[in-house]
Short mmCIF file of N, CA and C in Angstrom, two decimals:
data_model
loop_
_atom_site.label_atom_id
_atom_site.label_comp_id
_atom_site.label_asym_id
_atom_site.label_seq_id
_atom_site.Cartn_x
_atom_site.Cartn_y
_atom_site.Cartn_z
N UNK K 1 -26.93 -119.41 -82.13
CA UNK K 1 -26.53 -119.37 -80.74
C UNK K 1 -27.79 -118.84 -79.88
N UNK K 2 -27.90 -119.35 -78.70
CA UNK K 2 -28.98 -118.96 -77.87
C UNK K 2 -28.79 -117.60 -77.45
N UNK K 3 -30.02 -116.79 -77.17
CA UNK K 3 -29.78 -115.43 -76.71
C UNK K 3 -29.11 -115.39 -75.37
N UNK K 4 -29.46 -116.33 -74.46
CA UNK K 4 -29.01 -116.19 -72.99
C UNK K 4 -27.60 -116.62 -73.02
N UNK K 5 -27.06 -117.41 -73.84
CA UNK K 5 -25.60 -117.63 -74.04
C UNK K 5 -24.98 -116.52 -74.46
N UNK K 6 -25.43 -115.82 -75.49
CA UNK K 6 -24.82 -114.59 -75.98
C UNK K 6 -24.62 -113.45 -74.94
N UNK K 7 -25.77 -113.22 -74.05
CA UNK K 7 -25.72 -112.34 -73.02
C UNK K 7 -24.71 -112.62 -71.99
N UNK K 8 -24.64 -114.08 -71.66
CA UNK K 8 -23.69 -114.49 -70.64
C UNK K 8 -22.22 -114.43 -71.15
N UNK K 9 -22.02 -114.39 -72.45
CA UNK K 9 -20.64 -114.09 -72.94
C UNK K 9 -20.33 -112.71 -72.87
N UNK K 10 -21.25 -111.71 -73.26
CA UNK K 10 -21.14 -110.51 -72.98
C UNK K 10 -20.83 -110.08 -71.48
N UNK K 11 -21.51 -110.75 -70.64
CA UNK K 11 -21.41 -110.42 -69.07
C UNK K 11 -19.92 -110.90 -68.80
N UNK K 12 -19.60 -112.09 -69.13
CA UNK K 12 -18.16 -112.53 -68.91
C UNK K 12 -17.20 -111.53 -69.36
N UNK K 13 -17.34 -111.15 -70.52
CA UNK K 13 -16.29 -110.05 -71.11
C UNK K 13 -16.34 -108.75 -70.29
N UNK K 14 -17.51 -108.29 -70.01
CA UNK K 14 -17.63 -107.22 -68.96
C UNK K 14 -17.05 -107.41 -67.62
N UNK K 15 -17.17 -108.69 -67.12
CA UNK K 15 -16.42 -108.96 -65.75
C UNK K 15 -14.99 -108.91 -65.84
N UNK K 16 -14.49 -109.51 -67.04
CA UNK K 16 -13.02 -109.46 -67.29
C UNK K 16 -12.52 -108.07 -67.35
N UNK K 17 -13.17 -107.31 -68.04
CA UNK K 17 -12.67 -105.84 -68.14
C UNK K 17 -12.88 -105.07 -66.90
N UNK K 18 -13.84 -105.46 -66.02
CA UNK K 18 -13.92 -104.95 -64.68
C UNK K 18 -12.79 -105.31 -63.72
N UNK K 19 -12.43 -106.58 -63.91
CA UNK K 19 -11.30 -107.08 -63.08
C UNK K 19 -9.97 -106.27 -63.43
N UNK K 20 -9.84 -106.18 -64.87
CA UNK K 20 -8.62 -105.52 -65.23
C UNK K 20 -8.57 -104.20 -64.93
N UNK K 21 -9.67 -103.23 -65.00
CA UNK K 21 -9.77 -101.98 -64.65
C UNK K 21 -9.55 -101.90 -63.28
N UNK K 22 -10.01 -102.66 -62.32
CA UNK K 22 -9.70 -102.57 -60.76
C UNK K 22 -8.21 -102.79 -60.54
N UNK K 23 -7.72 -103.83 -61.30
CA UNK K 23 -6.14 -103.83 -61.12
C UNK K 23 -5.32 -102.67 -61.61
N UNK K 24 -5.88 -102.06 -62.71
CA UNK K 24 -5.10 -100.81 -63.14
C UNK K 24 -5.30 -99.79 -62.17
N UNK K 25 -6.60 -99.55 -61.53
CA UNK K 25 -6.84 -98.46 -60.60
C UNK K 25 -5.88 -98.66 -59.28
N UNK K 26 -5.64 -99.88 -59.02
CA UNK K 26 -4.85 -100.08 -57.79
C UNK K 26 -3.37 -99.75 -58.07
N UNK K 27 -2.90 -99.87 -59.27
CA UNK K 27 -1.40 -99.53 -59.69
C UNK K 27 -1.19 -98.30 -60.04
N UNK K 28 -2.30 -97.42 -60.19
CA UNK K 28 -2.09 -96.00 -60.61
C UNK K 28 -1.51 -95.15 -59.52
N UNK K 29 -0.45 -94.40 -59.77
CA UNK K 29 0.12 -93.38 -58.80
C UNK K 29 -0.46 -92.03 -58.98
N UNK K 30 -1.61 -91.79 -58.52
CA UNK K 30 -2.17 -90.31 -58.64
C UNK K 30 -2.37 -89.72 -57.26
N UNK K 31 -2.97 -88.58 -57.26
CA UNK K 31 -3.34 -87.88 -55.97
C UNK K 31 -4.48 -88.40 -55.21
N UNK K 32 -5.43 -88.98 -55.90
CA UNK K 32 -6.57 -89.61 -55.34
C UNK K 32 -6.48 -91.14 -55.16
N UNK K 33 -5.36 -91.46 -54.32
CA UNK K 33 -4.94 -92.92 -54.22
C UNK K 33 -5.96 -93.65 -53.34
N UNK K 34 -6.58 -93.13 -52.29
CA UNK K 34 -7.51 -93.79 -51.43
C UNK K 34 -8.92 -93.89 -52.21
N UNK K 35 -9.20 -92.81 -52.92
CA UNK K 35 -10.50 -92.83 -53.73
C UNK K 35 -10.32 -93.96 -54.82
N UNK K 36 -9.16 -94.03 -55.47
CA UNK K 36 -8.90 -95.09 -56.49
C UNK K 36 -9.01 -96.51 -55.98
N UNK K 37 -8.55 -96.64 -54.71
CA UNK K 37 -8.63 -97.94 -54.00
C UNK K 37 -9.99 -98.46 -53.55
N UNK K 38 -10.86 -97.49 -53.28
CA UNK K 38 -12.25 -97.86 -53.03
C UNK K 38 -12.95 -98.05 -54.18
N UNK K 39 -12.70 -97.17 -55.34
CA UNK K 39 -13.41 -97.43 -56.58
C UNK K 39 -12.85 -98.86 -57.14
N UNK K 40 -11.62 -99.20 -57.05
CA UNK K 40 -11.19 -100.50 -57.43
C UNK K 40 -11.97 -101.64 -56.67
N UNK K 41 -12.17 -101.50 -55.45
CA UNK K 41 -12.95 -102.55 -54.66
C UNK K 41 -14.45 -102.56 -55.17
N UNK K 42 -14.96 -101.43 -55.51
CA UNK K 42 -16.32 -101.39 -55.98
C UNK K 42 -16.27 -102.05 -57.35
N UNK K 43 -15.42 -101.75 -58.18
CA UNK K 43 -15.38 -102.53 -59.53
C UNK K 43 -15.18 -103.92 -59.30
N UNK K 44 -14.36 -104.36 -58.45
CA UNK K 44 -14.12 -105.73 -58.41
C UNK K 44 -15.35 -106.57 -57.74
N UNK K 45 -16.12 -105.82 -56.90
CA UNK K 45 -17.37 -106.38 -56.45
C UNK K 45 -18.38 -106.62 -57.47
N UNK K 46 -18.47 -105.61 -58.27
CA UNK K 46 -19.41 -105.55 -59.31
C UNK K 46 -19.12 -106.60 -60.47
N UNK K 47 -17.74 -106.73 -60.78
CA UNK K 47 -17.35 -107.65 -61.70
C UNK K 47 -17.60 -109.22 -61.18
N UNK K 48 -17.27 -109.32 -59.84
CA UNK K 48 -17.55 -110.58 -59.17
C UNK K 48 -19.01 -111.03 -59.43
N UNK K 49 -19.77 -109.98 -59.07
CA UNK K 49 -21.32 -110.31 -59.07
C UNK K 49 -21.63 -110.65 -60.61
N UNK K 50 -21.30 -109.93 -61.63
CA UNK K 50 -21.53 -110.16 -62.96
C UNK K 50 -20.91 -111.61 -63.37
N UNK K 51 -19.77 -111.95 -62.94
CA UNK K 51 -19.17 -113.23 -63.34
C UNK K 51 -20.11 -114.43 -62.56
N UNK K 52 -20.43 -114.31 -61.42
CA UNK K 52 -21.27 -115.31 -60.81
C UNK K 52 -22.72 -115.35 -61.36
N UNK K 53 -23.36 -114.20 -61.79
CA UNK K 53 -24.61 -114.44 -62.23
C UNK K 53 -24.64 -114.88 -63.68
N UNK K 54 -23.68 -114.66 -64.52
CA UNK K 54 -23.48 -115.39 -65.79
C UNK K 54 -23.23 -116.80 -65.67
N UNK K 55 -22.34 -117.21 -64.73
CA UNK K 55 -22.03 -118.48 -64.44
C UNK K 55 -23.25 -119.13 -63.92
N UNK K 56 -24.11 -118.61 -63.23
CA UNK K 56 -25.30 -119.31 -62.63
C UNK K 56 -26.31 -119.49 -63.88
N UNK K 57 -26.37 -118.53 -64.82
CA UNK K 57 -27.13 -118.71 -65.94
C UNK K 57 -26.81 -119.96 -66.84
N UNK K 58 -25.52 -120.15 -66.91
CA UNK K 58 -25.03 -121.18 -67.63
C UNK K 58 -25.12 -122.51 -67.09
N UNK K 59 -24.76 -122.70 -65.87
CA UNK K 59 -24.74 -123.87 -65.02
C UNK K 59 -26.18 -124.32 -64.45
N UNK K 60 -27.01 -123.46 -64.32
CA UNK K 60 -28.28 -123.82 -63.86
C UNK K 60 -28.58 -123.64 -62.34
N UNK K 61 -29.61 -124.08 -61.77
CA UNK K 61 -30.03 -123.90 -60.47
C UNK K 61 -29.05 -124.55 -59.36
N UNK K 62 -28.24 -125.71 -59.88
CA UNK K 62 -27.40 -126.30 -58.83
C UNK K 62 -26.37 -125.33 -58.27
N UNK K 63 -25.84 -124.50 -59.19
CA UNK K 63 -24.95 -123.62 -58.67
C UNK K 63 -25.50 -122.57 -57.70
N UNK K 64 -26.68 -122.13 -57.95
CA UNK K 64 -27.41 -121.14 -57.07
C UNK K 64 -27.61 -121.59 -55.70
N UNK K 65 -28.03 -122.76 -55.52
CA UNK K 65 -28.16 -123.29 -54.07
C UNK K 65 -26.97 -123.19 -53.25
N UNK K 66 -25.89 -123.64 -53.86
CA UNK K 66 -24.70 -123.53 -53.24
C UNK K 66 -23.93 -122.21 -52.80
N UNK K 67 -24.18 -121.18 -53.61
CA UNK K 67 -23.52 -119.97 -53.59
C UNK K 67 -24.42 -118.78 -53.35
N UNK K 68 -25.70 -118.91 -52.84
CA UNK K 68 -26.46 -117.95 -52.61
C UNK K 68 -26.05 -116.77 -51.69
N UNK K 69 -25.54 -117.25 -50.49
CA UNK K 69 -25.17 -116.45 -49.48
C UNK K 69 -23.96 -115.84 -49.79
N UNK K 70 -23.01 -116.05 -50.62
CA UNK K 70 -21.84 -115.41 -51.02
C UNK K 70 -22.26 -114.25 -51.67
N UNK K 71 -23.16 -114.13 -52.66
CA UNK K 71 -23.52 -113.06 -53.46
C UNK K 71 -24.29 -112.12 -52.56
N UNK K 72 -25.04 -112.53 -51.69
CA UNK K 72 -25.82 -111.63 -50.80
C UNK K 72 -24.94 -110.96 -49.86
N UNK K 73 -24.01 -111.59 -49.36
CA UNK K 73 -23.03 -111.04 -48.40
C UNK K 73 -22.22 -109.99 -49.03
N UNK K 74 -21.81 -110.29 -50.25
CA UNK K 74 -20.89 -109.18 -50.94
C UNK K 74 -21.75 -107.99 -51.38
N UNK K 75 -22.99 -108.23 -51.62
CA UNK K 75 -23.91 -107.08 -51.98
C UNK K 75 -23.99 -106.04 -50.84
N UNK K 76 -23.80 -106.49 -49.52
CA UNK K 76 -23.95 -105.65 -48.50
C UNK K 76 -22.69 -104.72 -48.44
N UNK K 77 -21.64 -104.90 -49.07
CA UNK K 77 -20.54 -104.11 -49.12
C UNK K 77 -20.67 -102.89 -50.04
N UNK K 78 -21.55 -102.93 -50.87
CA UNK K 78 -21.57 -101.91 -51.97
C UNK K 78 -21.86 -100.49 -51.38
N UNK K 79 -23.04 -100.32 -50.62
CA UNK K 79 -23.42 -99.01 -50.11
C UNK K 79 -22.38 -98.44 -49.17
N UNK K 80 -21.68 -99.00 -48.32
CA UNK K 80 -20.60 -98.36 -47.54
C UNK K 80 -19.44 -97.86 -48.48
N UNK K 81 -19.05 -98.80 -49.39
CA UNK K 81 -18.15 -98.44 -50.34
C UNK K 81 -18.29 -97.22 -51.12
N UNK K 82 -19.61 -97.02 -51.67
CA UNK K 82 -20.03 -95.93 -52.35
C UNK K 82 -19.85 -94.64 -51.49
N UNK K 83 -20.36 -94.74 -50.17
CA UNK K 83 -20.16 -93.75 -49.36
C UNK K 83 -18.81 -93.30 -49.08
N UNK K 84 -17.96 -94.14 -48.85
CA UNK K 84 -16.56 -93.79 -48.57
C UNK K 84 -15.90 -93.32 -49.84
N UNK K 85 -16.28 -93.91 -50.98
CA UNK K 85 -15.82 -93.26 -52.22
C UNK K 85 -16.13 -91.73 -52.49
N UNK K 86 -17.26 -91.39 -52.20
CA UNK K 86 -17.70 -90.12 -52.41
C UNK K 86 -17.00 -89.11 -51.25
N UNK K 87 -16.96 -89.72 -50.12
CA UNK K 87 -16.34 -88.94 -49.03
C UNK K 87 -14.85 -88.71 -49.40
N UNK K 88 -14.22 -89.69 -50.00
CA UNK K 88 -12.74 -89.57 -50.21
C UNK K 88 -12.58 -88.60 -51.52
N UNK K 89 -13.51 -88.46 -52.41
CA UNK K 89 -13.36 -87.55 -53.45
C UNK K 89 -13.73 -86.07 -52.90
N UNK K 90 -14.65 -85.99 -52.02
CA UNK K 90 -14.88 -84.59 -51.54
C UNK K 90 -14.01 -84.01 -50.48
N UNK K 91 -13.68 -84.84 -49.56
CA UNK K 91 -12.77 -84.36 -48.49
C UNK K 91 -11.23 -84.39 -48.85
N UNK K 92 -10.50 -83.35 -48.56
CA UNK K 92 -9.12 -83.43 -49.02
C UNK K 92 -8.27 -84.39 -48.15
N UNK K 93 -8.50 -84.42 -46.76
CA UNK K 93 -7.72 -85.09 -45.94
C UNK K 93 -8.22 -86.48 -45.60
N UNK K 94 -9.04 -87.10 -46.37
CA UNK K 94 -9.65 -88.42 -46.01
C UNK K 94 -8.76 -89.35 -45.61
N UNK K 95 -8.96 -90.04 -44.43
CA UNK K 95 -8.08 -91.08 -44.06
C UNK K 95 -8.88 -92.36 -43.67
#
């Protein structure tokens, strides 16, 4: 088996685990509901990026040219979500 294919399989498994964990965080009824929702969004974005990165490695450069802007646009959401996640954890009445 090719090393690149092995790494892509591991990335697919990690992305699937991230998707499942983000779904689990949305359904948990705990005291930090807003922080959990923001963390679920972050996990979903990272899993989405891992999935498309590994799909890009398998399918080659044709897939990259068509979907370059999607990954770059989604990457811009990471920093504000991290900021709001930390703020939701620190501040008691975060809304």
